Short mmCIF file of C-alpha atoms and ligand atoms in Angstrom, two decimals:
data_model
loop_
_atom_site.label_atom_id
_atom_site.label_comp_id
_atom_site.label_asym_id
_atom_site.label_seq_id
_atom_site.Cartn_x
_atom_site.Cartn_y
_atom_site.Cartn_z
CA MET C 1 121.66 167.28 -58.57
CA THR C 2 123.33 169.80 -60.89
CA TYR C 3 125.93 172.32 -59.80
CA THR C 4 127.42 175.42 -61.36
CA LEU C 5 130.96 176.29 -60.39
CA TYR C 6 132.14 179.86 -60.93
CA TYR C 7 135.87 179.67 -61.56
CA SER C 8 138.88 181.63 -62.68
CA PRO C 9 141.70 179.71 -64.41
CA SER C 10 144.49 178.84 -61.96
CA ALA C 11 142.67 180.32 -58.95
CA CYS C 12 141.85 178.26 -55.85
CA SER C 13 138.62 177.33 -57.64
CA LEU C 14 140.77 174.75 -59.47
CA ALA C 15 140.56 172.49 -56.39
CA ALA C 16 136.74 172.54 -56.49
CA HIS C 17 136.80 172.01 -60.26
CA ILE C 18 139.01 168.92 -59.85
CA VAL C 19 136.86 167.49 -57.05
CA LEU C 20 133.65 167.92 -59.07
CA ARG C 21 135.27 165.93 -61.87
CA GLU C 22 136.69 163.32 -59.46
CA VAL C 23 133.28 162.49 -58.02
CA GLY C 24 131.59 162.44 -61.43
CA ALA C 25 129.11 165.20 -60.53
CA LYS C 26 126.92 166.86 -63.14
CA PHE C 27 128.12 170.43 -63.26
CA ASN C 28 128.44 173.52 -65.43
CA LEU C 29 131.35 175.91 -65.40
CA GLU C 30 131.03 179.70 -65.47
CA LEU C 31 134.20 181.64 -66.19
CA VAL C 32 134.77 184.74 -64.03
CA SER C 33 138.27 186.04 -64.62
CA VAL C 34 139.99 187.37 -61.50
CA ARG C 35 142.72 188.85 -63.69
CA ASP C 36 140.19 190.82 -65.75
CA GLY C 37 138.56 192.17 -62.59
CA ALA C 38 135.26 190.39 -63.34
CA THR C 39 134.92 189.32 -59.69
CA SER C 40 134.42 192.93 -58.61
CA GLN C 41 131.83 193.81 -61.26
CA ALA C 42 128.15 194.30 -60.38
CA PRO C 43 126.77 191.30 -62.33
CA TYR C 44 129.08 188.94 -60.46
CA LEU C 45 128.58 190.63 -57.08
CA ALA C 46 124.86 189.96 -57.49
CA ILE C 47 125.74 186.25 -57.53
CA ASN C 48 128.47 186.35 -54.89
CA PRO C 49 128.63 189.56 -52.87
CA LYS C 50 132.00 188.43 -51.49
CA GLY C 51 133.51 189.09 -54.92
CA ARG C 52 135.65 185.97 -54.86
CA VAL C 53 135.78 182.59 -56.54
CA PRO C 54 134.74 179.84 -56.14
CA PRO C 55 131.05 180.00 -55.37
CA LEU C 56 129.07 176.86 -56.12
CA ALA C 57 125.44 177.20 -57.22
CA ILE C 58 123.47 174.17 -56.08
CA GLU C 59 120.17 173.19 -57.61
CA GLY C 60 117.38 174.00 -55.13
CA GLU C 61 119.50 176.43 -53.07
CA SER C 62 118.71 180.14 -53.43
CA ARG C 63 122.19 181.28 -52.32
CA VAL C 64 125.51 180.09 -53.70
CA LEU C 65 127.80 178.14 -51.39
CA THR C 66 131.07 179.99 -50.83
CA GLU C 67 134.39 179.23 -49.14
CA LEU C 68 136.48 176.56 -50.77
CA PRO C 69 136.80 174.31 -47.68
CA ALA C 70 132.99 174.22 -47.31
CA ILE C 71 132.58 173.44 -51.02
CA LEU C 72 135.15 170.63 -50.94
CA VAL C 73 133.54 169.01 -47.91
CA PHE C 74 130.03 169.45 -49.33
CA VAL C 75 130.88 167.80 -52.66
CA ALA C 76 132.83 164.99 -51.03
CA ARG C 77 129.94 164.28 -48.64
CA GLN C 78 127.50 164.17 -51.54
CA PHE C 79 129.56 161.32 -52.96
CA PRO C 80 130.72 159.40 -49.86
CA GLU C 81 131.56 156.30 -51.89
CA THR C 82 134.50 158.18 -53.40
CA THR C 83 136.05 158.52 -49.88
CA LEU C 84 137.44 161.90 -50.94
CA LEU C 85 136.67 162.85 -47.36
CA PRO C 86 137.98 159.93 -45.32
CA ALA C 87 135.54 158.06 -43.09
CA GLY C 88 137.65 157.72 -39.92
CA LEU C 89 137.40 160.58 -37.43
CA MET C 90 141.15 161.13 -37.14
CA GLN C 91 141.72 160.95 -40.89
CA GLU C 92 138.85 163.36 -41.49
CA ALA C 93 140.34 165.76 -38.95
CA ARG C 94 143.75 165.50 -40.67
CA CYS C 95 142.12 166.28 -44.01
CA LEU C 96 140.34 169.34 -42.55
CA GLU C 97 143.59 170.35 -40.87
CA TRP C 98 145.21 170.66 -44.33
CA ILE C 99 142.41 172.53 -46.05
CA THR C 100 141.74 174.99 -43.24
CA TRP C 101 145.44 175.79 -42.77
CA ILE C 102 146.02 176.28 -46.49
CA SER C 103 142.88 178.37 -46.85
CA VAL C 104 143.15 180.53 -43.77
CA TRP C 105 146.88 180.95 -43.41
CA VAL C 106 148.78 180.13 -46.59
CA HIS C 107 146.22 181.40 -49.11
CA SER C 108 144.51 184.26 -47.32
CA VAL C 109 147.38 185.61 -45.26
CA ASP C 110 150.66 184.58 -46.91
CA PHE C 111 149.68 184.91 -50.57
CA GLY C 112 147.41 187.80 -49.56
CA TRP C 113 150.43 189.77 -48.30
CA LEU C 114 152.37 188.92 -51.45
CA TRP C 115 149.71 189.40 -54.12
CA ARG C 116 147.23 191.73 -52.45
CA PRO C 117 149.12 193.87 -49.91
CA GLY C 118 146.43 196.52 -50.29
CA ARG C 119 144.06 194.30 -48.34
CA SER C 120 146.27 194.42 -45.27
CA SER C 121 147.22 198.07 -45.46
CA ARG C 122 145.69 200.96 -47.39
CA ASP C 123 148.99 202.79 -47.00
CA GLY C 124 151.06 202.04 -50.10
CA ALA C 125 154.24 202.72 -48.12
CA HIS C 126 153.64 199.42 -46.29
CA HIS C 127 153.22 197.29 -49.40
CA GLU C 128 156.85 196.47 -50.03
CA THR C 129 157.24 195.21 -46.46
CA LEU C 130 154.06 193.14 -46.74
CA THR C 131 155.17 191.64 -50.04
CA LYS C 132 158.54 190.65 -48.59
CA GLN C 133 156.88 189.31 -45.45
CA GLY C 134 154.50 187.31 -47.67
CA LEU C 135 157.42 185.68 -49.48
CA ASP C 136 159.11 184.85 -46.17
CA VAL C 137 156.06 183.17 -44.65
CA ILE C 138 155.30 181.34 -47.90
CA THR C 139 158.86 179.97 -47.83
CA ASP C 140 158.31 178.78 -44.25
CA ALA C 141 155.01 177.17 -45.22
CA LEU C 142 156.60 175.37 -48.17
CA LYS C 143 159.30 173.92 -45.93
CA ASP C 144 156.64 172.83 -43.47
CA ILE C 145 154.61 171.11 -46.20
CA GLU C 146 157.70 169.42 -47.65
CA ALA C 147 158.70 168.13 -44.19
CA GLN C 148 155.28 166.49 -43.80
CA LEU C 149 155.22 164.97 -47.29
CA ALA C 150 158.80 163.69 -47.07
CA ASP C 151 157.82 160.88 -44.70
CA GLY C 152 156.75 158.70 -47.62
CA ARG C 153 153.02 159.03 -46.97
CA GLY C 154 152.08 159.07 -50.68
CA TRP C 155 149.20 161.56 -50.31
CA ALA C 156 148.63 164.67 -48.19
CA VAL C 157 146.67 162.56 -45.69
CA PRO C 158 148.32 159.16 -45.34
CA GLY C 159 146.02 156.42 -46.63
CA GLY C 160 144.63 157.78 -49.88
CA TYR C 161 143.74 160.57 -52.27
CA ARG C 162 141.46 163.09 -50.53
CA ILE C 163 140.04 166.59 -51.03
CA ALA C 164 143.22 168.00 -49.45
CA ASP C 165 145.31 166.84 -52.41
CA PRO C 166 143.87 169.10 -55.14
CA PHE C 167 144.24 172.08 -52.80
CA VAL C 168 147.86 171.11 -52.13
CA LEU C 169 148.28 170.98 -55.93
CA VAL C 170 146.90 174.51 -56.34
CA LEU C 171 149.47 175.71 -53.83
CA TYR C 172 152.22 173.87 -55.68
CA ARG C 173 151.28 175.68 -58.93
CA TRP C 174 151.21 179.05 -57.23
CA SER C 175 154.61 178.39 -55.68
CA ASN C 176 156.01 177.58 -59.12
CA ARG C 177 154.36 180.68 -60.39
CA ILE C 178 156.11 182.97 -57.93
CA GLY C 179 159.43 181.43 -58.92
CA MET C 180 160.05 179.07 -55.99
CA PRO C 181 162.51 176.33 -57.05
CA MET C 182 159.95 173.63 -56.26
CA SER C 183 161.72 170.55 -57.57
CA SER C 184 164.87 171.24 -55.53
CA LEU C 185 163.23 172.89 -52.51
CA CYS C 186 160.30 170.45 -52.27
CA PRO C 187 161.14 167.11 -53.98
CA ALA C 188 158.54 165.03 -52.11
CA TRP C 189 155.85 167.60 -52.84
CA THR C 190 156.91 167.71 -56.49
CA GLU C 191 156.52 163.93 -56.70
CA LEU C 192 153.08 164.11 -55.08
CA SER C 193 152.02 166.92 -57.43
CA TYR C 194 152.91 164.93 -60.54
CA ARG C 195 151.06 161.91 -59.12
CA ILE C 196 147.97 164.05 -58.55
CA ALA C 197 148.34 165.70 -61.97
CA ALA C 198 148.34 162.29 -63.68
CA ARG C 199 144.78 161.53 -62.50
CA SER C 200 142.29 161.73 -65.33
CA ALA C 201 140.03 164.21 -63.50
CA VAL C 202 143.00 166.48 -62.89
CA VAL C 203 144.25 166.23 -66.48
CA ALA C 204 140.75 167.19 -67.66
CA ALA C 205 140.47 170.14 -65.26
CA LEU C 206 143.94 171.49 -66.13
CA ASN C 207 143.25 171.14 -69.86
CA CYS C 208 139.88 172.79 -69.47
CA GLU C 209 141.47 175.77 -67.65
CA GLY C 210 144.35 175.87 -70.15
CA ILE C 211 147.06 175.53 -67.50
CA THR C 212 149.83 173.16 -66.39
CA ILE C 213 151.17 172.46 -62.92
CA GLU C 214 154.58 173.87 -63.79
CA ALA C 215 153.10 177.36 -64.27
CA ARG C 216 156.41 178.20 -65.93
CA GLN C 217 155.61 181.84 -66.47
CA VAL C 218 156.74 183.51 -63.26
CA ILE C 219 154.26 186.17 -62.20
CA ALA C 220 154.90 187.44 -58.72
CA THR C 221 152.09 189.95 -58.55
CA SER C 222 148.79 188.08 -58.91
CA ILE C 223 147.18 184.78 -59.91
N1 LIG B 1 138.17 182.35 -48.37
C1 LIG B 1 137.83 182.24 -49.77
C2 LIG B 1 138.95 182.88 -50.57
C3 LIG B 1 138.63 182.92 -52.04
C4 LIG B 1 139.60 183.82 -52.79
O1 LIG B 1 140.29 184.69 -52.23
N2 LIG B 1 139.65 183.58 -54.09
C5 LIG B 1 140.49 184.41 -54.94
C6 LIG B 1 141.03 183.56 -56.08
S1 LIG B 1 142.15 182.32 -55.52
C7 LIG B 1 139.65 185.51 -55.54
O2 LIG B 1 138.52 185.30 -55.88
N3 LIG B 1 140.23 186.70 -55.68
C8 LIG B 1 139.53 187.77 -56.32
C9 LIG B 1 139.98 189.08 -55.81
O3 LIG B 1 140.81 189.12 -54.90
O4 LIG B 1 139.50 190.08 -56.32
C10 LIG B 1 137.62 180.78 -50.14
O5 LIG B 1 138.18 179.91 -49.49
O6 LIG B 1 136.84 180.49 -51.06
#
């Protein structure tokens, strides 16, 4: 089966990109730059009316698959031998716990308030408050993540590298990008991120997107 992943460099689509490489899937990449506004243009909306990345086009399916958690689970299940989605019920639930929380709360709400306050309020007078609130809740989330990872578990879900890890890496990059002092604030997470970044699939995906995990250039306004 062949897939096409629509991605924007450094966006959450990076997690899907990494997982496609990890499992050894046959896939094509289509660049749709969020920064250039390509996701809101008519040609792209005809492919994904949600106007977001990543959608995954799947051979034989008339409609693209959207929502990163669904894509990660779908790809992992297509390649069960990779155990990127763990087999045990509790471990699987822990893996889904990470990806749903990051997607629904940290990405959509926290970074949404920071980077896209206009989504939460059309009144520009509210945007400064939303941006500040976004930074506050992101800081809380980072502390929460660090507290979990500091128990010596080695990976996001104790027991092995799973689909949660690339998503945790995306969040690590974004946190660097908004100027969070990640190595001092989140040492265990920093260690995990460098371990993930050393994997050949991750090296290839980062090189392909032309990015690093340090994301040294601090841009507080958008990905
Ligand atoms: N719930 C969606 C969120 C996807 C999303 O917000 N992607 C961002 C990039 S990280 C995007 O496409 N933003 C484009 C925009 O806001 O115009 C998912 O999990 O796939």
